[in-house]
Amino acid sequence: VQLQASGGGLVQPGGSLRLSCAASGIRLSFNHMGWYRQAPGKQRELVAGISTGGSTCHADTVKGRFTISRDTAKNAVYLQMNSLKPEDTAAYYCNAAGNWVRGYYYTGSYWGQGTQVTVSS
């Protein structure tokens, strides 16, 4: 299983980025997926998850600004990030094959390599 994350970069506060995670060796149609982030000196945290049925969950800190989605034909998952804030600065990781329980995504076995998002003026 390989998860290739891309789309990170440097953006000004209030700007937008779209992260992509291309999967191989695993079918997203049959696996729940999630995006996590880890800032320096902090624990890795769930940003958003999406179930095989298309249900989504988002951390309270990003609700209304970030949206997770997927394209099963392309076997990819995306994270649209709008109204970015400096506190969103982190390495972002996609994660696959987690559990979906009561509308929440729990960490799966497979991780991508991470893509850096830096929000700064």
XYZ file of C-alpha atoms in Angstrom, residues 1 3-5 21 23 26 28 31-37 44-46 48-50 68 77 92-99 105-114:
41
model
C 0.000 0.000 0.000
C -0.318 6.788 -0.167
C 1.174 9.739 -2.027
C 0.211 13.103 -0.545
C -3.695 11.717 -1.613
C -3.609 5.564 -3.197
C -5.737 -0.305 -1.661
C -10.728 3.603 -1.384
C -11.658 1.604 2.993
C -12.334 4.553 5.243
C -9.778 7.352 4.917
C -8.522 10.243 6.994
C -6.302 13.326 6.975
C -4.145 14.089 9.993
C -1.745 16.879 10.792
C -0.616 14.208 15.446
C -4.339 14.968 15.290
C -7.256 13.997 13.087
C -11.038 14.944 8.746
C -12.254 11.488 7.835
C -14.467 9.973 5.174
C -12.650 16.146 2.835
C -8.903 11.541 -1.379
C -0.451 16.867 6.752
C -0.714 13.100 6.367
C -3.281 10.870 4.735
C -4.236 7.666 6.466
C -6.062 4.613 5.193
C -8.013 1.626 6.390
C -9.146 2.998 9.706
C -12.394 2.277 11.497
C -12.699 8.107 11.922
C -10.179 6.071 13.898
C -6.600 5.715 12.724
C -5.818 3.028 10.180
C -2.697 1.083 9.417
C -1.378 2.961 6.410
C 0.244 6.393 6.285
C 1.389 8.637 3.489
C 4.643 10.543 3.642
C 3.172 13.907 4.567
